[in-house]
XYZ file of C-alpha atoms in Angstrom:
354
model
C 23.963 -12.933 3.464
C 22.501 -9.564 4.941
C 19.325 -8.022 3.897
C 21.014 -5.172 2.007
C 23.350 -7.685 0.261
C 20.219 -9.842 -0.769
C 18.249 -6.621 -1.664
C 21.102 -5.136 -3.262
C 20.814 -1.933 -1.501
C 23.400 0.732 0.569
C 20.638 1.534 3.367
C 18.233 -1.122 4.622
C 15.356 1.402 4.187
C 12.339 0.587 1.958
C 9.512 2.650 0.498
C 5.994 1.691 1.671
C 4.112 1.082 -1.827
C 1.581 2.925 -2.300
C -2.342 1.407 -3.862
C -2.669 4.840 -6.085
C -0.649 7.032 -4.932
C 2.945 5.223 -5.786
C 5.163 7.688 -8.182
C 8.016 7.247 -10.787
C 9.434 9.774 -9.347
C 9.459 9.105 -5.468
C 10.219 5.329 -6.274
C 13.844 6.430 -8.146
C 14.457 8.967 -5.254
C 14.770 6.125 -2.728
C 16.335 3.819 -4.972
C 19.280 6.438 -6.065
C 19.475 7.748 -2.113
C 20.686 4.105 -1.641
C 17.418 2.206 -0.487
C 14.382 0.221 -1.986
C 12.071 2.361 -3.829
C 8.490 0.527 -3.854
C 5.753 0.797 -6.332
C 2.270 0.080 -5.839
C 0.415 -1.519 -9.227
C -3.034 -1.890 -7.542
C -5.390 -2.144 -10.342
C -2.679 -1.588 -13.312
C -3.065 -3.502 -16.349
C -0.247 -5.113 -18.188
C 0.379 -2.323 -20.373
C 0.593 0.158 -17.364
C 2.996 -2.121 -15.558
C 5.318 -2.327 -18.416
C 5.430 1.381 -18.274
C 6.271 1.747 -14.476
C 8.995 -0.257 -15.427
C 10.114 0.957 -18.147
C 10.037 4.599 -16.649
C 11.676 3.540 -13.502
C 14.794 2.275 -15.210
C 14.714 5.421 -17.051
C 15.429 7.207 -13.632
C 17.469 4.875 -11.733
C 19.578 1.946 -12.042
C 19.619 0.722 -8.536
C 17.357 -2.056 -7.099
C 13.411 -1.285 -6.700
C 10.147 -3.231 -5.907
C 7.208 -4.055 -7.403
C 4.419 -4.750 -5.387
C 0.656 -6.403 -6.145
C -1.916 -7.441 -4.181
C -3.276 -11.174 -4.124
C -6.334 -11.590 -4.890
C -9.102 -13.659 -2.822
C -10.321 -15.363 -5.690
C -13.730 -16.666 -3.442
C -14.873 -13.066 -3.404
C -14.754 -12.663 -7.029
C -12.594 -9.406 -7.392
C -11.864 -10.241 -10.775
C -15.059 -11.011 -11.911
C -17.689 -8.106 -12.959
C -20.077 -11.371 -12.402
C -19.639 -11.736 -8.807
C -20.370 -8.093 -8.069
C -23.773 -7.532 -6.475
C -26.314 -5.543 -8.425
C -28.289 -4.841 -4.698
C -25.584 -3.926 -3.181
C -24.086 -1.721 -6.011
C -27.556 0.457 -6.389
C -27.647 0.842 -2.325
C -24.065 2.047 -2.195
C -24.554 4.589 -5.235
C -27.716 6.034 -3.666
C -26.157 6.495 -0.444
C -23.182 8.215 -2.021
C -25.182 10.197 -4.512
C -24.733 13.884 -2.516
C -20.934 12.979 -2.527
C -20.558 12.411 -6.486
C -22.945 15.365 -6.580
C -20.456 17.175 -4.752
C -17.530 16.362 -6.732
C -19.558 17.421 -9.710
C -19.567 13.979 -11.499
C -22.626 12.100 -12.701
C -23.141 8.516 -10.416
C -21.550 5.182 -11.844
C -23.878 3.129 -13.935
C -24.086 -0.808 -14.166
C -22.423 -3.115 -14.970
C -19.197 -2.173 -13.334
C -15.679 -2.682 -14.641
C -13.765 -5.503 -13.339
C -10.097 -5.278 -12.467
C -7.212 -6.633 -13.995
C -6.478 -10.077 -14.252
C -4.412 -10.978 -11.618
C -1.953 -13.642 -13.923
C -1.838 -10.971 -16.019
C -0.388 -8.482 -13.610
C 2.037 -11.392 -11.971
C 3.151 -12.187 -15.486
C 3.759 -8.233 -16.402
C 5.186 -8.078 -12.778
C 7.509 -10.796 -13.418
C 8.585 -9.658 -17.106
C 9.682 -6.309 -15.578
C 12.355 -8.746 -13.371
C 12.495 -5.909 -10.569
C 14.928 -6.813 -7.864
C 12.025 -7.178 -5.593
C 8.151 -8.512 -5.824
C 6.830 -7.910 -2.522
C 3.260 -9.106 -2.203
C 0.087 -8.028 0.527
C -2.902 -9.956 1.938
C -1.593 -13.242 1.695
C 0.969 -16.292 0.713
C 1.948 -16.041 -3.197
C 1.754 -19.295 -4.488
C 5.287 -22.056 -4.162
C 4.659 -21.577 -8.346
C 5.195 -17.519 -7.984
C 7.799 -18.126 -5.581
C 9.853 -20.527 -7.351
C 9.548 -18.331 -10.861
C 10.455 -14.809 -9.492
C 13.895 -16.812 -7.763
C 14.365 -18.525 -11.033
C 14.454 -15.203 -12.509
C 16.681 -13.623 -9.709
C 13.676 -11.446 -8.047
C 13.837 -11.346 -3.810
C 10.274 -12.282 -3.070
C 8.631 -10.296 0.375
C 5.382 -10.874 1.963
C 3.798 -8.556 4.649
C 2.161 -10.096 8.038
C 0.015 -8.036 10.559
C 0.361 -11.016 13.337
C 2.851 -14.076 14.242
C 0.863 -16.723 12.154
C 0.914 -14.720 8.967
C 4.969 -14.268 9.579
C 4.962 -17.835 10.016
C 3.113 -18.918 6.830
C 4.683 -16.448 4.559
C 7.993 -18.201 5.455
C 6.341 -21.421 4.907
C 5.582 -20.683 1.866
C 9.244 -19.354 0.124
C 9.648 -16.039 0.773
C 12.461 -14.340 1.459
C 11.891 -11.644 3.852
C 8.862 -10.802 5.693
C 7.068 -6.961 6.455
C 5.915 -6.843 10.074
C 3.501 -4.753 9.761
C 2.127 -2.561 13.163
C -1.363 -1.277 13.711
C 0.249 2.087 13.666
C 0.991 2.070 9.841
C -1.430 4.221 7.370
C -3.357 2.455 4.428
C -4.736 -1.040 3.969
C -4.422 -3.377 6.893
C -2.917 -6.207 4.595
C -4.097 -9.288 7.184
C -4.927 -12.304 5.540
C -5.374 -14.756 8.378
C -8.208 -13.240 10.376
C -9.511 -10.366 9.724
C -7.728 -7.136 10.044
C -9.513 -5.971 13.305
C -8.971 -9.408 14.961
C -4.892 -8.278 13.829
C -4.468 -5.564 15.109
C -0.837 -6.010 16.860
C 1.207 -2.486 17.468
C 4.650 -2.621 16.197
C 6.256 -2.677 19.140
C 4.451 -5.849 20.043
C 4.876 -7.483 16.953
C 8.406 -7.010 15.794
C 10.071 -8.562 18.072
C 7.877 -11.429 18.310
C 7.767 -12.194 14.585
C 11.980 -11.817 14.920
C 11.570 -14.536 17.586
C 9.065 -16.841 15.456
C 10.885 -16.350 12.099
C 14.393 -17.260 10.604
C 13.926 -15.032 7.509
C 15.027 -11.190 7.822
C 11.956 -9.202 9.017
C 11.321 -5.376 7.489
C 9.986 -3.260 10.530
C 6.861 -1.170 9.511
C 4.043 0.527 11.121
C 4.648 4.269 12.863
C 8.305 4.353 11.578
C 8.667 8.438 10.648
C 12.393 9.325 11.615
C 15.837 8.152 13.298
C 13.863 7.374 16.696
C 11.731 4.796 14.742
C 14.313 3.125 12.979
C 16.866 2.975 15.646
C 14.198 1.264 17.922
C 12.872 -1.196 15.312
C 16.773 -2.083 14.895
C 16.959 -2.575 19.037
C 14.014 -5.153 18.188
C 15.677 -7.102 15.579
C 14.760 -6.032 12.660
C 16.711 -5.855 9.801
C 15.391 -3.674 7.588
C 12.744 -0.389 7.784
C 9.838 0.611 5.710
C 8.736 4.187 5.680
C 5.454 5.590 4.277
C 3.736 8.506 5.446
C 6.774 9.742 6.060
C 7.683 9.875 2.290
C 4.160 10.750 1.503
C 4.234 13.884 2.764
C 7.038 14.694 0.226
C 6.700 16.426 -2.674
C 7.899 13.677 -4.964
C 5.119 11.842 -3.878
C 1.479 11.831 -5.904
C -0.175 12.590 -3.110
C -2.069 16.353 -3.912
C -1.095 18.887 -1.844
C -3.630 19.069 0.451
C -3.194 15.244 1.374
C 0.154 16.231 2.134
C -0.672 19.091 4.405
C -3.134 17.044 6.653
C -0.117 14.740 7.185
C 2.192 16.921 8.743
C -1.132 18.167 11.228
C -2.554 15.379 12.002
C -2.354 14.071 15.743
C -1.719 10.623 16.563
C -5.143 10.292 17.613
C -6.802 11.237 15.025
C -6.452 8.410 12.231
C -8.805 5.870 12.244
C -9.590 2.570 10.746
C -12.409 2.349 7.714
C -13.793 0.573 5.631
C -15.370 3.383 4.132
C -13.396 4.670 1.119
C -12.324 1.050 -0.131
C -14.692 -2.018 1.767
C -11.161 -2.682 3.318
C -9.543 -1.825 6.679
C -7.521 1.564 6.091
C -5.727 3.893 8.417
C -6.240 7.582 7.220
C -7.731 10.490 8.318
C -11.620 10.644 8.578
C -12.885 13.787 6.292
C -16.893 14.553 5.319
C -16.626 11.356 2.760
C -15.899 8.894 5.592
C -18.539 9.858 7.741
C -20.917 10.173 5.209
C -20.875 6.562 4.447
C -20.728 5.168 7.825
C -23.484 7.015 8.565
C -25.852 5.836 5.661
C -24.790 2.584 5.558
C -23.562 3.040 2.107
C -20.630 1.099 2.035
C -19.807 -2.069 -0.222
C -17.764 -4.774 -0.021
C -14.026 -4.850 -1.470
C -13.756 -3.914 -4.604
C -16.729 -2.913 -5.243
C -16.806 -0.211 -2.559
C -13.089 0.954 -4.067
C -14.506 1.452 -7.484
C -17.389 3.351 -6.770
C -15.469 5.580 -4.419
C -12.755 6.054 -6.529
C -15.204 7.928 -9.080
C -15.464 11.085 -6.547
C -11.982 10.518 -5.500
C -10.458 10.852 -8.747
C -12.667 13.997 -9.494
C -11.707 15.680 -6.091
C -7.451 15.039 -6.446
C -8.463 16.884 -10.320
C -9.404 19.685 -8.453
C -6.933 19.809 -6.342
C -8.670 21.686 -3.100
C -10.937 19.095 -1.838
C -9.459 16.875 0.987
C -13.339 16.214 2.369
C -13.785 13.665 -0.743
C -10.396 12.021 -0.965
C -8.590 8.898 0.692
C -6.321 10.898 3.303
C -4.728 7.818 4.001
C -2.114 8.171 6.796
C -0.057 6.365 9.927
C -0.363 7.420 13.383
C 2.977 8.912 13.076
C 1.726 11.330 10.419
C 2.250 14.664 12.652
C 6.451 13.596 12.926
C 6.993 14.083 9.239
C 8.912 17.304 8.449
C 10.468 17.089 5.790
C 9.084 18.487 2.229
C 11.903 16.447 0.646
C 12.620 12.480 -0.259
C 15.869 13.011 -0.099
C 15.788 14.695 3.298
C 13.675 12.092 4.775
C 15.592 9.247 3.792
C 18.829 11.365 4.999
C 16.960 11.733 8.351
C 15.596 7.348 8.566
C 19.380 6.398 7.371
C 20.645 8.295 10.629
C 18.996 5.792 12.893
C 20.328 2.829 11.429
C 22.819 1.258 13.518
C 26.620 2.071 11.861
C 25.233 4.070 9.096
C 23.851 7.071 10.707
């Protein structure tokens, strides 16, 4: 069976989900255009997830994916417990000029945990998407086997060989090669991310070689150029995301999306700044603040307190120096102020559709 038969799609073309900045509305535009629309629940409760469902279905009644992140249970990123109370005051006074700039008073403790992770999985696997595609690791053979016994395609991503190799070890159905190039969270799970950090045209074709599920190119793909090359490497599927960032269906402000389409390919980087996770974006007066003071704290913790000023800035709508401009290195290709444009332009490059 092909990918597109499994996924249930027209167009093997999938949505990059998107931690916090997934939308209803850009999710349905891939999905009715005739590919997989993605949707990021980082940090949604049950209720929440219920409603991304719910509204998605409203809008289309094509496939679309779900996608959470697996939790490393060791570093307590449930638990409010496990957070450290020295590390928390030295990351709020070294950020204190940036809340102070966003005009919002400094987080107090104790700090809010996230989510339970069952009880996202279980929401997740109520809303019986087509697709559950998971990042930074191997969903458990117990996940596996429940989304297939309720008819949901299960995809993992991989940033090297190995983590191709245990994601199809472990049940899944389809694996995300993800490049270096690609904007966001680095979702290694193996090593860490900057011992992973394999460029897309290195990777694909080696994962293709090391796999027998269908590999998902990913990682600098931004128009028929991309796609048609990641097909010449065996892949059978793209994912897109800056690309359809830059869009206006997307939730990204507008200011996020107009450093997209200027942004050189030299000038993302890779931070742990914003989130206490490797990210490729754009670095802005917020990133080098906190690598300069020192101020950053570990995943989540760093994420929550970040995402006070964050939130406050996107309100305001004019103040890219305090927000998460996360981007790929292809960011400067995208062109397009349209979804339906963009997907229009990545369908082109796939071999006898285009």
């Amino acid at each position: 069976m092909s990918l597109t038969s499994q996924l249930g799609v027209e167009v093997p073309v999938v949505l990059g989900p998107f931690g916090g900045l997934s939308s209803v509305e850009l999710t349905a535009a891939v999905s009715e255009a005739g590919g997989l629309g993605s949707y990021g629940l980082y940090g949604f409760d049950r209720d929440r997830i219920r409603t991304v469902a719910d509204e998605l279905r409203s809008r289309t009644q094509r496939p679309f994916a779900l996608n959470l992140w697996l939790p490393h249970k060791e570093r307590g990123e449930h638990d409010p417990e496990a957070f450290d109370r020295g590390e928390f005051d030295r990351a709020v006074e070294g950020m204190a000029e940036l809340y102070a700039e966003a005009g919002v008073r400094p987080p107090e403790w104790p700090v809010a945990p996230l989510p339970s992770f069952d009880e996202q999985l279980e929401a997740a696997l109520d809303a019986r998407p087509a697709v559950l595609s998971f990042v930074f690791g191997v969903p458990s053979a117990e996940t596996v086997e429940e989304a297939h016994r309720r008819g949901i395609v299960v995809i993992g991503a991989a940033t090297t060989v190995a983590e191709a190799r245990a994601l199809e070890a472990g049940g899944v159905d389809a694996v995300v090669a993800s490049g270096m190039e690609a904007a966001g969270h680095r979702p290694s799970f193996l090593l860490e991310p900057e011992r992973s950090l394999v460029g897309a045209f290195s990777l694909i074709p080696q994962v293709v070689d090391a796999v027998g599920i269908p590999v998902i190119a990913a990682g600098g793909i931004a128009d028929r150029r991309g796609v048609a090359a990641a097909f010449a490497l065996g892949a059978s599927a793209v994912q897109a995301g800056t690309v359809f960032l830059a869009t206006a269906q997307s939730a990204a402000p507008a200011v996020h999306r107009e450093r997209i389409r200027t942004a050189l390919a030299n000038d993302t980087v890779l931070t742990r700044a914003m989130s206490g996770r490797v990210a490729r974006g754009l670095p802005n007066r917020a990133v080098r603040a906190i690598e300069a003071s020192g101020a950053g704290a570990s995943f989540p913790l760093q994420n929550i307190l970040t995402g006070i000023f964050r939130r406050a800035a996107q309100a305001q709508g004019d103040r890219p120096e305090l927000l998460s401009l996360w981007m790929g290195q292809s960011a400067g290709i995208s062109r397009f102020d349209d979804a339906a444009d963009v997907f229009a332009e990545l369908a082109a490059g796939v071999p006898d559709v285009g």
